[in-house]
PDB file of C-alpha atoms in Angstrom:
ATOM      1  CA  GLU A   1      65.514  -9.094 -35.089  1.00 52.00           C
ATOM      2  CA  THR A   2      63.109  -9.869 -32.257  1.00 68.00           C
ATOM      3  CA  GLY A   3      59.678  -8.219 -32.088  1.00 93.00           C
ATOM      4  CA  VAL A   4      60.162  -6.412 -28.782  1.00 97.00           C
ATOM      5  CA  THR A   5      63.687  -5.547 -27.636  1.00 97.00           C
ATOM      6  CA  GLN A   6      64.609  -4.328 -24.165  1.00 97.00           C
ATOM      7  CA  THR A   7      67.903  -2.873 -23.015  1.00 97.00           C
ATOM      8  CA  PRO A   8      69.755  -3.351 -20.840  1.00 97.00           C
ATOM      9  CA  ARG A   9      69.075  -6.998 -19.946  1.00 96.00           C
ATOM     10  CA  HIS A  10      70.581  -6.522 -16.488  1.00 97.00           C
ATOM     11  CA  LEU A  11      71.004  -3.388 -14.372  1.00 97.00           C
ATOM     12  CA  VAL A  12      72.418  -2.845 -10.912  1.00 96.00           C
ATOM     13  CA  MET A  13      71.899   0.610  -9.482  1.00 94.00           C
ATOM     14  CA  GLY A  14      72.300   2.412  -6.202  1.00 92.00           C
ATOM     15  CA  MET A  15      69.391   4.122  -4.502  1.00 91.00           C
ATOM     16  CA  THR A  16      70.676   7.562  -5.491  1.00 90.00           C
ATOM     17  CA  ASN A  17      71.306   6.737  -9.152  1.00 90.00           C
ATOM     18  CA  LYS A  18      69.267   7.751 -12.171  1.00 95.00           C
ATOM     19  CA  LYS A  19      68.923   5.238 -14.971  1.00 96.00           C
ATOM     20  CA  SER A  20      66.583   4.494 -17.860  1.00 97.00           C
ATOM     21  CA  LEU A  21      65.180   1.296 -19.332  1.00 98.00           C
ATOM     22  CA  LYS A  22      64.558   1.219 -23.050  1.00 98.00           C
ATOM     23  CA  CYS A  23      62.052  -0.748 -25.094  1.00 98.00           C
ATOM     24  CA  GLU A  24      61.692  -0.870 -28.853  1.00 98.00           C
ATOM     25  CA  GLN A  25      59.051  -2.763 -30.810  1.00 97.00           C
ATOM     26  CA  HIS A  26      59.341  -3.731 -34.484  1.00 95.00           C
ATOM     27  CA  LEU A  27      55.817  -5.096 -34.851  1.00 94.00           C
ATOM     28  CA  GLY A  28      54.010  -1.959 -35.994  1.00 92.00           C
ATOM     29  CA  HIS A  29      51.861  -1.973 -32.851  1.00 92.00           C
ATOM     30  CA  ASN A  30      50.099   1.093 -31.497  1.00 90.00           C
ATOM     31  CA  ALA A  31      50.144   0.322 -27.759  1.00 91.00           C
ATOM     32  CA  MET A  32      53.011  -0.321 -25.355  1.00 93.00           C
ATOM     33  CA  TYR A  33      53.113  -1.379 -21.726  1.00 93.00           C
ATOM     34  CA  TRP A  34      55.437  -1.627 -18.742  1.00 95.00           C
ATOM     35  CA  TYR A  35      54.972  -4.540 -16.348  1.00 94.00           C
ATOM     36  CA  LYS A  36      56.788  -5.381 -13.123  1.00 95.00           C
ATOM     37  CA  GLN A  37      57.422  -9.023 -12.230  1.00 94.00           C
ATOM     38  CA  SER A  38      58.522  -9.737  -8.672  1.00 92.00           C
ATOM     39  CA  ALA A  39      59.242 -13.155  -7.234  1.00 85.00           C
ATOM     40  CA  LYS A  40      56.123 -15.081  -6.266  1.00 75.00           C
ATOM     41  CA  LYS A  41      53.778 -12.348  -7.516  1.00 81.00           C
ATOM     42  CA  PRO A  42      51.664 -12.039 -10.649  1.00 83.00           C
ATOM     43  CA  LEU A  43      52.763  -9.603 -13.323  1.00 89.00           C
ATOM     44  CA  GLU A  44      51.765  -6.089 -12.309  1.00 90.00           C
ATOM     45  CA  LEU A  45      50.789  -3.580 -14.968  1.00 90.00           C
ATOM     46  CA  MET A  46      52.535  -0.252 -14.410  1.00 93.00           C
ATOM     47  CA  PHE A  47      51.789   1.925 -17.434  1.00 92.00           C
ATOM     48  CA  VAL A  48      49.855   1.744 -20.690  1.00 90.00           C
ATOM     49  CA  TYR A  49      50.506   3.953 -23.694  1.00 90.00           C
ATOM     50  CA  SER A  50      48.085   3.912 -26.605  1.00 85.00           C
ATOM     51  CA  LEU A  51      48.940   5.969 -29.690  1.00 77.00           C
ATOM     52  CA  GLU A  52      51.758   7.526 -27.633  1.00 75.00           C
ATOM     53  CA  GLU A  53      49.352   8.813 -25.005  1.00 76.00           C
ATOM     54  CA  ARG A  54      49.406   7.472 -21.467  1.00 78.00           C
ATOM     55  CA  VAL A  55      46.025   5.883 -20.845  1.00 74.00           C
ATOM     56  CA  GLU A  56      46.672   4.127 -17.581  1.00 73.00           C
ATOM     57  CA  ASN A  57      48.931   4.576 -14.608  1.00 76.00           C
ATOM     58  CA  ASN A  58      48.393   1.938 -11.978  1.00 74.00           C
ATOM     59  CA  SER A  59      49.268   3.999  -8.894  1.00 85.00           C
ATOM     60  CA  VAL A  60      52.952   3.654  -9.607  1.00 92.00           C
ATOM     61  CA  PRO A  61      55.305   5.707  -7.380  1.00 93.00           C
ATOM     62  CA  SER A  62      56.680   8.859  -8.991  1.00 93.00           C
ATOM     63  CA  ARG A  63      60.227   7.475  -8.819  1.00 95.00           C
ATOM     64  CA  PHE A  64      59.188   5.587 -11.970  1.00 96.00           C
ATOM     65  CA  SER A  65      58.635   7.938 -14.907  1.00 95.00           C
ATOM     66  CA  PRO A  66      57.593   6.595 -18.330  1.00 95.00           C
ATOM     67  CA  GLU A  67      58.179   8.256 -21.664  1.00 95.00           C
ATOM     68  CA  CYS A  68      56.789   7.286 -25.068  1.00 94.00           C
ATOM     69  CA  PRO A  69      58.292   9.514 -27.772  1.00 94.00           C
ATOM     70  CA  ASN A  70      56.730   7.518 -30.637  1.00 92.00           C
ATOM     71  CA  SER A  71      54.790   4.341 -31.222  1.00 91.00           C
ATOM     72  CA  SER A  72      57.947   2.220 -31.466  1.00 95.00           C
ATOM     73  CA  HIS A  73      59.816   3.338 -28.371  1.00 96.00           C
ATOM     74  CA  LEU A  74      59.087   3.306 -24.672  1.00 97.00           C
ATOM     75  CA  PHE A  75      61.312   4.326 -21.800  1.00 97.00           C
ATOM     76  CA  LEU A  76      61.116   3.929 -18.058  1.00 97.00           C
ATOM     77  CA  HIS A  77      63.177   6.507 -16.187  1.00 97.00           C
ATOM     78  CA  LEU A  78      64.255   5.482 -12.707  1.00 96.00           C
ATOM     79  CA  HIS A  79      65.466   7.649  -9.839  1.00 94.00           C
ATOM     80  CA  THR A  80      65.902   7.224  -6.087  1.00 94.00           C
ATOM     81  CA  LEU A  81      64.662   3.661  -6.185  1.00 94.00           C
ATOM     82  CA  GLN A  82      64.283   1.403  -3.165  1.00 95.00           C
ATOM     83  CA  PRO A  83      65.602  -2.157  -2.747  1.00 94.00           C
ATOM     84  CA  GLU A  84      62.019  -3.473  -2.976  1.00 94.00           C
ATOM     85  CA  ASP A  85      61.915  -2.129  -6.535  1.00 96.00           C
ATOM     86  CA  SER A  86      64.308  -4.902  -7.553  1.00 96.00           C
ATOM     87  CA  ALA A  87      62.412  -7.038 -10.064  1.00 96.00           C
ATOM     88  CA  LEU A  88      62.157  -8.058 -13.707  1.00 96.00           C
ATOM     89  CA  TYR A  89      60.703  -5.177 -15.726  1.00 97.00           C
ATOM     90  CA  LEU A  90      58.917  -6.284 -18.847  1.00 97.00           C
ATOM     91  CA  CYS A  91      57.872  -4.229 -21.821  1.00 97.00           C
ATOM     92  CA  ALA A  92      55.063  -5.393 -24.090  1.00 95.00           C
ATOM     93  CA  SER A  93      53.284  -4.140 -27.184  1.00 94.00           C
ATOM     94  CA  SER A  94      49.990  -4.882 -28.871  1.00 91.00           C
ATOM     95  CA  GLN A  95      47.899  -3.769 -31.794  1.00 87.00           C
ATOM     96  CA  ARG A  96      44.707  -2.385 -30.319  1.00 74.00           C
ATOM     97  CA  THR A  97      42.077  -3.124 -32.967  1.00 64.00           C
ATOM     98  CA  GLY A  98      38.647  -4.042 -31.719  1.00 60.00           C
ATOM     99  CA  MET A  99      38.799  -6.348 -28.727  1.00 61.00           C
ATOM    100  CA  ASN A 100      42.057  -8.114 -29.575  1.00 66.00           C
ATOM    101  CA  THR A 101      44.590  -7.668 -26.826  1.00 74.00           C
ATOM    102  CA  GLU A 102      47.425 -10.054 -27.677  1.00 88.00           C
ATOM    103  CA  ALA A 103      50.456  -8.580 -25.967  1.00 92.00           C
ATOM    104  CA  PHE A 104      53.962  -9.502 -27.053  1.00 94.00           C
ATOM    105  CA  PHE A 105      56.711  -9.199 -24.472  1.00 96.00           C
ATOM    106  CA  GLY A 106      60.365  -8.309 -24.553  1.00 97.00           C
ATOM    107  CA  GLN A 107      62.972 -10.336 -22.697  1.00 96.00           C
ATOM    108  CA  GLY A 108      62.900  -8.009 -19.722  1.00 96.00           C
ATOM    109  CA  THR A 109      65.427  -6.020 -17.726  1.00 97.00           C
ATOM    110  CA  ARG A 110      66.523  -7.645 -14.461  1.00 96.00           C
ATOM    111  CA  LEU A 111      66.892  -4.677 -12.083  1.00 97.00           C
ATOM    112  CA  THR A 112      68.726  -4.894  -8.775  1.00 96.00           C
ATOM    113  CA  VAL A 113      68.677  -1.885  -6.450  1.00 95.00           C
ATOM    114  CA  VAL A 114      71.459  -1.886  -3.882  1.00 94.00           C
TER     115      VAL A 114
ATOM    116  CA  GLY B   1      43.317  -5.557  -7.130  1.00 54.00           C
ATOM    117  CA  GLN B   2      41.698  -7.969  -9.531  1.00 61.00           C
ATOM    118  CA  GLN B   3      43.461 -11.296  -9.742  1.00 73.00           C
ATOM    119  CA  LEU B   4      43.044 -14.522 -11.549  1.00 88.00           C
ATOM    120  CA  ASN B   5      43.187 -17.732  -9.572  1.00 93.00           C
ATOM    121  CA  GLN B   6      45.505 -20.065 -11.429  1.00 95.00           C
ATOM    122  CA  SER B   7      46.041 -23.660 -10.390  1.00 96.00           C
ATOM    123  CA  PRO B   8      47.959 -25.683  -9.700  1.00 96.00           C
ATOM    124  CA  GLN B   9      50.862 -23.507  -8.515  1.00 94.00           C
ATOM    125  CA  SER B  10      53.369 -26.154  -9.563  1.00 95.00           C
ATOM    126  CA  MET B  11      53.513 -29.560 -11.177  1.00 96.00           C
ATOM    127  CA  PHE B  12      56.225 -32.192 -11.376  1.00 96.00           C
ATOM    128  CA  ILE B  13      55.419 -34.810 -13.977  1.00 95.00           C
ATOM    129  CA  GLN B  14      57.000 -37.623 -15.948  1.00 96.00           C
ATOM    130  CA  GLU B  15      57.870 -37.077 -19.604  1.00 97.00           C
ATOM    131  CA  GLY B  16      54.997 -38.272 -21.780  1.00 97.00           C
ATOM    132  CA  GLU B  17      52.268 -37.422 -19.305  1.00 97.00           C
ATOM    133  CA  ASP B  18      49.468 -34.999 -20.079  1.00 97.00           C
ATOM    134  CA  VAL B  19      49.167 -31.754 -18.109  1.00 96.00           C
ATOM    135  CA  SER B  20      46.169 -29.613 -17.285  1.00 97.00           C
ATOM    136  CA  MET B  21      46.020 -26.192 -15.618  1.00 97.00           C
ATOM    137  CA  ASN B  22      43.244 -23.656 -15.273  1.00 97.00           C
ATOM    138  CA  CYS B  23      42.356 -20.099 -14.359  1.00 97.00           C
ATOM    139  CA  THR B  24      39.217 -18.707 -12.813  1.00 96.00           C
ATOM    140  CA  SER B  25      37.961 -15.191 -12.249  1.00 94.00           C
ATOM    141  CA  SER B  26      35.107 -13.563 -10.392  1.00 90.00           C
ATOM    142  CA  SER B  27      34.617 -11.204 -13.347  1.00 89.00           C
ATOM    143  CA  ILE B  28      33.542 -11.907 -16.915  1.00 91.00           C
ATOM    144  CA  PHE B  29      36.385 -11.730 -19.410  1.00 91.00           C
ATOM    145  CA  ASN B  30      36.284 -11.121 -23.164  1.00 90.00           C
ATOM    146  CA  THR B  31      39.804 -12.391 -23.789  1.00 92.00           C
ATOM    147  CA  TRP B  32      41.882 -15.235 -22.403  1.00 95.00           C
ATOM    148  CA  LEU B  33      45.567 -15.635 -23.238  1.00 96.00           C
ATOM    149  CA  TRP B  34      48.067 -18.302 -22.256  1.00 97.00           C
ATOM    150  CA  TYR B  35      51.792 -17.537 -22.024  1.00 97.00           C
ATOM    151  CA  LYS B  36      54.916 -19.532 -21.248  1.00 97.00           C
ATOM    152  CA  GLN B  37      57.958 -17.987 -19.588  1.00 96.00           C
ATOM    153  CA  ASP B  38      61.418 -19.551 -19.552  1.00 94.00           C
ATOM    154  CA  PRO B  39      63.943 -18.513 -16.871  1.00 87.00           C
ATOM    155  CA  GLY B  40      65.422 -15.077 -17.557  1.00 84.00           C
ATOM    156  CA  GLU B  41      63.124 -14.446 -20.521  1.00 91.00           C
ATOM    157  CA  GLY B  42      59.867 -12.640 -21.160  1.00 94.00           C
ATOM    158  CA  PRO B  43      56.534 -14.468 -21.521  1.00 96.00           C
ATOM    159  CA  VAL B  44      55.808 -15.900 -24.953  1.00 96.00           C
ATOM    160  CA  LEU B  45      52.223 -16.049 -26.206  1.00 96.00           C
ATOM    161  CA  LEU B  46      50.999 -19.602 -26.767  1.00 97.00           C
ATOM    162  CA  ILE B  47      47.264 -19.348 -27.425  1.00 97.00           C
ATOM    163  CA  ALA B  48      44.679 -16.531 -27.632  1.00 95.00           C
ATOM    164  CA  LEU B  49      40.938 -17.056 -27.075  1.00 95.00           C
ATOM    165  CA  TYR B  50      38.204 -14.523 -27.836  1.00 91.00           C
ATOM    166  CA  LYS B  51      34.861 -16.348 -27.776  1.00 92.00           C
ATOM    167  CA  ALA B  52      33.051 -18.221 -25.023  1.00 94.00           C
ATOM    168  CA  GLY B  53      33.310 -21.944 -25.644  1.00 95.00           C
ATOM    169  CA  GLU B  54      36.181 -21.512 -28.099  1.00 94.00           C
ATOM    170  CA  LEU B  55      38.610 -24.436 -28.181  1.00 97.00           C
ATOM    171  CA  THR B  56      41.976 -23.747 -29.825  1.00 96.00           C
ATOM    172  CA  SER B  57      45.021 -25.918 -30.375  1.00 96.00           C
ATOM    173  CA  ASN B  58      48.666 -25.093 -30.993  1.00 95.00           C
ATOM    174  CA  GLY B  59      50.564 -28.314 -31.548  1.00 96.00           C
ATOM    175  CA  ARG B  60      50.376 -30.341 -28.342  1.00 97.00           C
ATOM    176  CA  LEU B  61      48.686 -27.457 -26.533  1.00 98.00           C
ATOM    177  CA  THR B  62      44.922 -27.030 -26.310  1.00 98.00           C
ATOM    178  CA  ALA B  63      43.117 -24.217 -24.532  1.00 98.00           C
ATOM    179  CA  GLN B  64      39.459 -23.422 -24.000  1.00 97.00           C
ATOM    180  CA  PHE B  65      37.504 -20.264 -23.174  1.00 96.00           C
ATOM    181  CA  GLY B  66      34.935 -21.297 -20.576  1.00 96.00           C
ATOM    182  CA  ILE B  67      31.226 -20.977 -21.365  1.00 96.00           C
ATOM    183  CA  THR B  68      30.668 -18.766 -18.316  1.00 94.00           C
ATOM    184  CA  ARG B  69      33.499 -16.482 -19.556  1.00 93.00           C
ATOM    185  CA  LYS B  70      34.995 -16.674 -16.074  1.00 94.00           C
ATOM    186  CA  ASP B  71      37.478 -19.459 -16.655  1.00 96.00           C
ATOM    187  CA  SER B  72      39.914 -21.051 -19.067  1.00 97.00           C
ATOM    188  CA  PHE B  73      42.073 -24.139 -19.121  1.00 97.00           C
ATOM    189  CA  LEU B  74      45.267 -25.199 -20.872  1.00 98.00           C
ATOM    190  CA  ASN B  75      46.160 -28.795 -21.637  1.00 98.00           C
ATOM    191  CA  ILE B  76      49.557 -30.052 -22.757  1.00 98.00           C
ATOM    192  CA  SER B  77      49.611 -33.544 -24.178  1.00 97.00           C
ATOM    193  CA  ALA B  78      52.566 -35.938 -24.170  1.00 97.00           C
ATOM    194  CA  SER B  79      54.873 -33.567 -22.261  1.00 97.00           C
ATOM    195  CA  ILE B  80      58.536 -33.286 -23.193  1.00 96.00           C
ATOM    196  CA  PRO B  81      61.481 -31.818 -21.251  1.00 95.00           C
ATOM    197  CA  SER B  82      61.355 -28.504 -23.167  1.00 95.00           C
ATOM    198  CA  ASP B  83      57.840 -27.895 -21.804  1.00 96.00           C
ATOM    199  CA  VAL B  84      59.520 -26.915 -18.525  1.00 96.00           C
ATOM    200  CA  GLY B  85      58.760 -23.337 -17.544  1.00 96.00           C
ATOM    201  CA  ILE B  86      56.142 -21.117 -15.968  1.00 96.00           C
ATOM    202  CA  TYR B  87      52.739 -20.914 -17.632  1.00 97.00           C
ATOM    203  CA  PHE B  88      50.595 -17.838 -17.130  1.00 96.00           C
ATOM    204  CA  CYS B  89      46.986 -17.184 -17.958  1.00 96.00           C
ATOM    205  CA  ALA B  90      45.951 -13.613 -18.674  1.00 94.00           C
ATOM    206  CA  GLY B  91      42.633 -12.021 -19.393  1.00 91.00           C
ATOM    207  CA  GLN B  92      40.920  -8.790 -20.260  1.00 87.00           C
ATOM    208  CA  ARG B  93      37.709  -7.904 -18.474  1.00 83.00           C
ATOM    209  CA  ILE B  94      34.498  -7.055 -20.295  1.00 77.00           C
ATOM    210  CA  GLY B  95      34.270  -3.281 -20.574  1.00 73.00           C
ATOM    211  CA  SER B  96      38.002  -2.688 -20.445  1.00 69.00           C
ATOM    212  CA  ASN B  97      39.197  -0.589 -23.356  1.00 65.00           C
ATOM    213  CA  THR B  98      42.795   0.115 -22.376  1.00 66.00           C
ATOM    214  CA  GLY B  99      44.286  -3.224 -23.309  1.00 71.00           C
ATOM    215  CA  LYS B 100      44.901  -3.965 -19.646  1.00 80.00           C
ATOM    216  CA  LEU B 101      45.600  -7.648 -19.031  1.00 87.00           C
ATOM    217  CA  ILE B 102      45.218  -9.295 -15.644  1.00 90.00           C
ATOM    218  CA  PHE B 103      47.610 -12.173 -15.003  1.00 92.00           C
ATOM    219  CA  GLY B 104      47.366 -15.337 -12.958  1.00 93.00           C
ATOM    220  CA  GLN B 105      50.084 -16.274 -10.480  1.00 92.00           C
ATOM    221  CA  GLY B 106      51.585 -18.836 -12.833  1.00 94.00           C
ATOM    222  CA  THR B 107      51.958 -22.633 -12.900  1.00 96.00           C
ATOM    223  CA  THR B 108      55.528 -23.904 -12.680  1.00 96.00           C
ATOM    224  CA  LEU B 109      55.942 -27.074 -14.698  1.00 97.00           C
ATOM    225  CA  GLN B 110      58.815 -29.474 -14.261  1.00 96.00           C
ATOM    226  CA  VAL B 111      59.176 -32.531 -16.476  1.00 95.00           C
ATOM    227  CA  LYS B 112      61.256 -35.519 -15.485  1.00 92.00           C
ATOM    228  CA  PRO B 113      62.860 -37.274 -18.463  1.00 89.00           C
TER     229      PRO B 113
END
């Protein structure tokens, strides 16, 4: 069982669809993150949840809606996306104790918006 | 937004050669991390650095936290074909308390057998 599991691995959706990405971590961490990875761009942080509370939202459009029901699960709800939202969406988790910030990533969901 | 300058962007080397890549920032960081990403997978943590001047090894990999706290480098010795992938540096700025990591643009490594 891997530390951070994302489902689905691949998703193709139309611009009018509603879908959700799921992330589950089995590492006992207390913080979870969503990152977007587009071609030829650095990883972009989208959302940070610490102790199930959203602590950062990096000016992400409202068509992306995160949900963190508990410390092990994180969702990213998608609706009315645009083709430029096609990217690899990565979930990560970390144990926020002191200054340590080692983030462990899932395998990602490859999203294509058509 | 804040970015790390990672170089080189890509490298094509012969198996057995040593590799060096680095990251620089205009801000002071309290954490430097190095990740490797294989195609279609998420980044995997290779080395974590938390103190200025710290030098840490993980097998054939060695990374250092620069004395100025504004840079870090990663060396790979005696490269092998499975070293192929994209290497990312990531850091956390001094004063950040949200766990936010800033990533470099990545170094794509190709190894010729």
